[in-house]
PDB file of C-alpha atoms and ligand atoms in Angstrom:
ATOM      1  CA  UNK A   5     128.844 174.173 138.400  1.00 94.00           C
ATOM      2  CA  UNK A   6     130.453 173.939 134.985  1.00 97.00           C
ATOM      3  CA  UNK A   7     134.176 174.068 134.387  1.00 98.00           C
ATOM      4  CA  UNK A   8     133.800 177.586 132.945  1.00 98.00           C
ATOM      5  CA  UNK A   9     131.799 178.757 135.969  1.00 98.00           C
ATOM      6  CA  UNK A  10     134.437 177.425 138.351  1.00 98.00           C
ATOM      7  CA  UNK A  11     137.149 179.181 136.348  1.00 98.00           C
ATOM      8  CA  UNK A  12     135.150 182.419 136.538  1.00 98.00           C
ATOM      9  CA  UNK A  13     134.897 182.043 140.339  1.00 98.00           C
ATOM     10  CA  UNK A  14     138.682 181.682 140.464  1.00 98.00           C
ATOM     11  CA  UNK A  15     139.035 184.916 138.480  1.00 98.00           C
ATOM     12  CA  UNK A  16     136.760 186.619 141.027  1.00 98.00           C
ATOM     13  CA  UNK A  17     138.996 185.317 143.828  1.00 98.00           C
ATOM     14  CA  UNK A  18     142.052 186.593 141.952  1.00 98.00           C
ATOM     15  CA  UNK A  19     140.790 190.148 142.481  1.00 98.00           C
ATOM     16  CA  UNK A  20     141.588 189.672 146.202  1.00 98.00           C
ATOM     17  CA  UNK A  21     145.165 188.622 145.507  1.00 98.00           C
ATOM     18  CA  UNK A  22     147.718 190.272 147.802  1.00 98.00           C
ATOM     19  CA  UNK A  23     150.804 190.459 145.603  1.00 98.00           C
ATOM     20  CA  UNK A  24     152.565 193.775 146.237  1.00 98.00           C
ATOM     21  CA  UNK A  25     156.006 192.305 145.474  1.00 97.00           C
ATOM     22  CA  UNK A  26     155.581 190.117 142.406  1.00 96.00           C
ATOM     23  CA  UNK A  27     152.442 191.784 141.008  1.00 97.00           C
ATOM     24  CA  UNK A  28     151.646 188.253 139.852  1.00 97.00           C
ATOM     25  CA  UNK A  29     148.004 187.686 140.734  1.00 98.00           C
ATOM     26  CA  UNK A  30     146.600 184.192 141.181  1.00 98.00           C
ATOM     27  CA  UNK A  31     143.125 183.012 142.087  1.00 98.00           C
ATOM     28  CA  UNK A  32     141.797 179.574 142.883  1.00 98.00           C
ATOM     29  CA  UNK A  33     138.413 178.068 143.573  1.00 98.00           C
ATOM     30  CA  UNK A  34     137.429 174.667 144.903  1.00 98.00           C
ATOM     31  CA  UNK A  35     133.991 173.226 144.327  1.00 98.00           C
ATOM     32  CA  UNK A  36     132.826 170.776 146.982  1.00 98.00           C
ATOM     33  CA  UNK A  37     130.460 167.900 146.244  1.00 98.00           C
ATOM     34  CA  UNK A  38     127.752 169.663 148.306  1.00 98.00           C
ATOM     35  CA  UNK A  39     127.962 172.732 146.055  1.00 97.00           C
ATOM     36  CA  UNK A  40     129.948 174.980 148.371  1.00 98.00           C
ATOM     37  CA  UNK A  41     132.847 176.867 146.848  1.00 98.00           C
ATOM     38  CA  UNK A  42     136.063 178.029 148.479  1.00 98.00           C
ATOM     39  CA  UNK A  43     138.156 180.861 147.078  1.00 98.00           C
ATOM     40  CA  UNK A  44     141.875 181.234 147.522  1.00 98.00           C
ATOM     41  CA  UNK A  45     144.424 183.815 146.432  1.00 98.00           C
ATOM     42  CA  UNK A  46     148.150 184.173 146.617  1.00 98.00           C
ATOM     43  CA  UNK A  47     149.078 186.125 149.738  1.00 98.00           C
ATOM     44  CA  UNK A  48     152.621 187.418 149.646  1.00 98.00           C
ATOM     45  CA  UNK A  49     154.832 188.453 152.536  1.00 98.00           C
ATOM     46  CA  UNK A  50     157.856 190.750 152.794  1.00 97.00           C
ATOM     47  CA  UNK A  51     159.836 187.725 153.975  1.00 97.00           C
ATOM     48  CA  UNK A  52     158.912 185.997 150.684  1.00 95.00           C
ATOM     49  CA  UNK A  53     159.180 182.571 152.346  1.00 95.00           C
ATOM     50  CA  UNK A  54     155.944 183.124 154.254  1.00 97.00           C
ATOM     51  CA  UNK A  55     154.015 183.675 151.024  1.00 97.00           C
ATOM     52  CA  UNK A  56     151.076 181.340 150.435  1.00 98.00           C
ATOM     53  CA  UNK A  57     149.892 180.311 146.984  1.00 98.00           C
ATOM     54  CA  UNK A  58     146.279 180.615 145.811  1.00 98.00           C
ATOM     55  CA  UNK A  59     145.635 176.896 145.416  1.00 98.00           C
ATOM     56  CA  UNK A  60     146.954 176.163 148.915  1.00 98.00           C
ATOM     57  CA  UNK A  61     144.824 178.994 150.310  1.00 98.00           C
ATOM     58  CA  UNK A  62     141.751 177.455 148.616  1.00 98.00           C
ATOM     59  CA  UNK A  63     142.410 173.870 149.678  1.00 98.00           C
ATOM     60  CA  UNK A  64     143.234 174.919 153.246  1.00 98.00           C
ATOM     61  CA  UNK A  65     139.979 176.881 153.350  1.00 98.00           C
ATOM     62  CA  UNK A  66     138.028 173.884 152.046  1.00 98.00           C
ATOM     63  CA  UNK A  67     139.616 171.623 154.673  1.00 98.00           C
ATOM     64  CA  UNK A  68     139.072 174.245 157.374  1.00 98.00           C
ATOM     65  CA  UNK A  69     135.388 174.130 156.502  1.00 98.00           C
ATOM     66  CA  UNK A  70     135.140 170.355 156.748  1.00 98.00           C
ATOM     67  CA  UNK A  71     135.904 169.179 153.232  1.00 98.00           C
ATOM     68  CA  UNK A  72     138.142 166.214 152.653  1.00 98.00           C
ATOM     69  CA  UNK A  73     139.604 164.704 149.481  1.00 97.00           C
ATOM     70  CA  UNK A  74     136.423 162.757 148.696  1.00 98.00           C
ATOM     71  CA  UNK A  75     134.225 165.846 148.995  1.00 98.00           C
ATOM     72  CA  UNK A  76     136.305 168.036 146.699  1.00 98.00           C
ATOM     73  CA  UNK A  77     134.893 167.910 143.198  1.00 98.00           C
ATOM     74  CA  UNK A  78     137.237 170.181 141.249  1.00 98.00           C
ATOM     75  CA  UNK A  79     139.861 172.917 141.564  1.00 98.00           C
ATOM     76  CA  UNK A  80     140.395 175.876 139.245  1.00 98.00           C
ATOM     77  CA  UNK A  81     143.614 177.924 139.289  1.00 98.00           C
ATOM     78  CA  UNK A  82     143.911 181.112 137.247  1.00 98.00           C
ATOM     79  CA  UNK A  83     146.439 183.889 136.824  1.00 98.00           C
ATOM     80  CA  UNK A  84     147.030 187.088 134.928  1.00 95.00           C
ATOM     81  CA  UNK A  85     150.406 185.847 133.753  1.00 94.00           C
ATOM     82  CA  UNK A  86     151.536 185.257 130.176  1.00 95.00           C
ATOM     83  CA  UNK A  87     150.920 181.517 130.439  1.00 94.00           C
ATOM     84  CA  UNK A  88     148.673 179.249 132.494  1.00 94.00           C
ATOM     85  CA  UNK A  89     149.672 179.026 136.153  1.00 89.00           C
ATOM     86  CA  UNK A  90     150.896 175.510 136.804  1.00 94.00           C
ATOM     87  CA  UNK A  91     151.105 174.829 140.560  1.00 97.00           C
ATOM     88  CA  UNK A  92     154.558 175.197 142.150  1.00 97.00           C
ATOM     89  CA  UNK A  93     156.316 172.203 143.665  1.00 97.00           C
ATOM     90  CA  UNK A  94     155.140 172.882 147.223  1.00 97.00           C
ATOM     91  CA  UNK A  95     151.532 173.112 146.060  1.00 98.00           C
ATOM     92  CA  UNK A  96     151.838 169.876 144.094  1.00 98.00           C
ATOM     93  CA  UNK A  97     153.010 168.104 147.254  1.00 97.00           C
ATOM     94  CA  UNK A  98     150.132 169.588 149.280  1.00 98.00           C
ATOM     95  CA  UNK A  99     147.542 168.814 146.608  1.00 98.00           C
ATOM     96  CA  UNK A 100     148.712 165.207 146.281  1.00 97.00           C
ATOM     97  CA  UNK A 101     147.820 164.711 149.946  1.00 97.00           C
ATOM     98  CA  UNK A 102     144.573 166.716 149.998  1.00 98.00           C
ATOM     99  CA  UNK A 103     142.954 165.891 146.620  1.00 98.00           C
ATOM    100  CA  UNK A 104     142.112 162.615 144.982  1.00 97.00           C
ATOM    101  CA  UNK A 105     144.645 161.829 142.280  1.00 96.00           C
ATOM    102  CA  UNK A 106     142.091 162.219 139.493  1.00 97.00           C
ATOM    103  CA  UNK A 107     140.240 165.304 140.819  1.00 98.00           C
ATOM    104  CA  UNK A 108     140.015 167.699 137.846  1.00 98.00           C
ATOM    105  CA  UNK A 109     142.321 170.724 138.045  1.00 98.00           C
ATOM    106  CA  UNK A 110     141.511 173.477 135.569  1.00 98.00           C
ATOM    107  CA  UNK A 111     144.226 175.985 134.686  1.00 98.00           C
ATOM    108  CA  UNK A 112     143.562 179.234 132.857  1.00 98.00           C
ATOM    109  CA  UNK A 113     145.028 182.665 132.230  1.00 97.00           C
ATOM    110  CA  UNK A 114     142.017 183.860 130.261  1.00 96.00           C
ATOM    111  CA  UNK A 115     143.611 182.989 126.935  1.00 96.00           C
ATOM    112  CA  UNK A 116     144.858 179.460 127.379  1.00 96.00           C
ATOM    113  CA  UNK A 117     143.171 176.615 129.286  1.00 97.00           C
ATOM    114  CA  UNK A 118     144.266 173.173 130.390  1.00 98.00           C
ATOM    115  CA  UNK A 119     142.633 170.400 132.378  1.00 98.00           C
ATOM    116  CA  UNK A 120     144.913 168.209 134.426  1.00 98.00           C
ATOM    117  CA  UNK A 121     145.096 166.273 137.714  1.00 98.00           C
ATOM    118  CA  UNK A 122     147.593 165.859 140.516  1.00 97.00           C
ATOM    119  CA  UNK A 123     148.357 162.388 139.178  1.00 97.00           C
ATOM    120  CA  UNK A 124     149.599 164.047 136.004  1.00 97.00           C
ATOM    121  CA  UNK A 125     151.252 167.022 137.735  1.00 97.00           C
ATOM    122  CA  UNK A 126     153.166 164.985 140.312  1.00 97.00           C
ATOM    123  CA  UNK A 127     154.309 161.522 139.299  1.00 94.00           C
ATOM    124  CA  UNK A 128     156.085 159.258 141.859  1.00 91.00           C
ATOM    125  CA  UNK A 129     154.344 160.983 144.754  1.00 92.00           C
ATOM    126  CA  UNK A 130     155.678 160.926 148.306  1.00 90.00           C
ATOM    127  CA  UNK A 131     152.570 160.064 150.289  1.00 88.00           C
ATOM    128  CA  UNK A 132     151.035 159.181 153.624  1.00 87.00           C
ATOM    129  CA  UNK A 133     151.681 155.502 152.923  1.00 87.00           C
ATOM    130  CA  UNK A 134     155.433 156.233 152.774  1.00 91.00           C
ATOM    131  CA  UNK A 135     155.563 157.490 156.369  1.00 91.00           C
ATOM    132  CA  UNK A 136     152.801 155.593 158.162  1.00 85.00           C
ATOM    133  CA  UNK A 137     153.764 152.038 159.033  1.00 78.00           C
ATOM    134  CA  UNK A 138     151.249 149.658 160.564  1.00 70.00           C
TER     135      UNK A 138
HETATM  136 ZN1   ZN B 415     152.376 177.070 145.029  1.00 80.31          ZN
END
């Protein structure tokens, strides 16, 4: 799948966004190395704190279906906002554990596009190696 195709899949996922409070719609799509794709959307909650972001929904779905960091090829995150949707801090922490540091992350809002990685998005990462002592 090309970068543009993956971005288009994320826009399809965005149509399922549940964002009655913010009206800020986000879609995400993960492509696995075996060709499977996993959609995610932001799913808001009246409590606000229980809201889940699109990229976490997508990566949790990929993991729930057996993917691991080495079988995730790329992640696209798109929004209908005025600028590209950079992942929030919680998502950056989750993605640094669940993706390889150089896995491509494509960001788009339909007008602007950027390719990045979790290595770039989250320097000085707090990781598994910080809490697991042998
Ligand atoms: Zn987030």
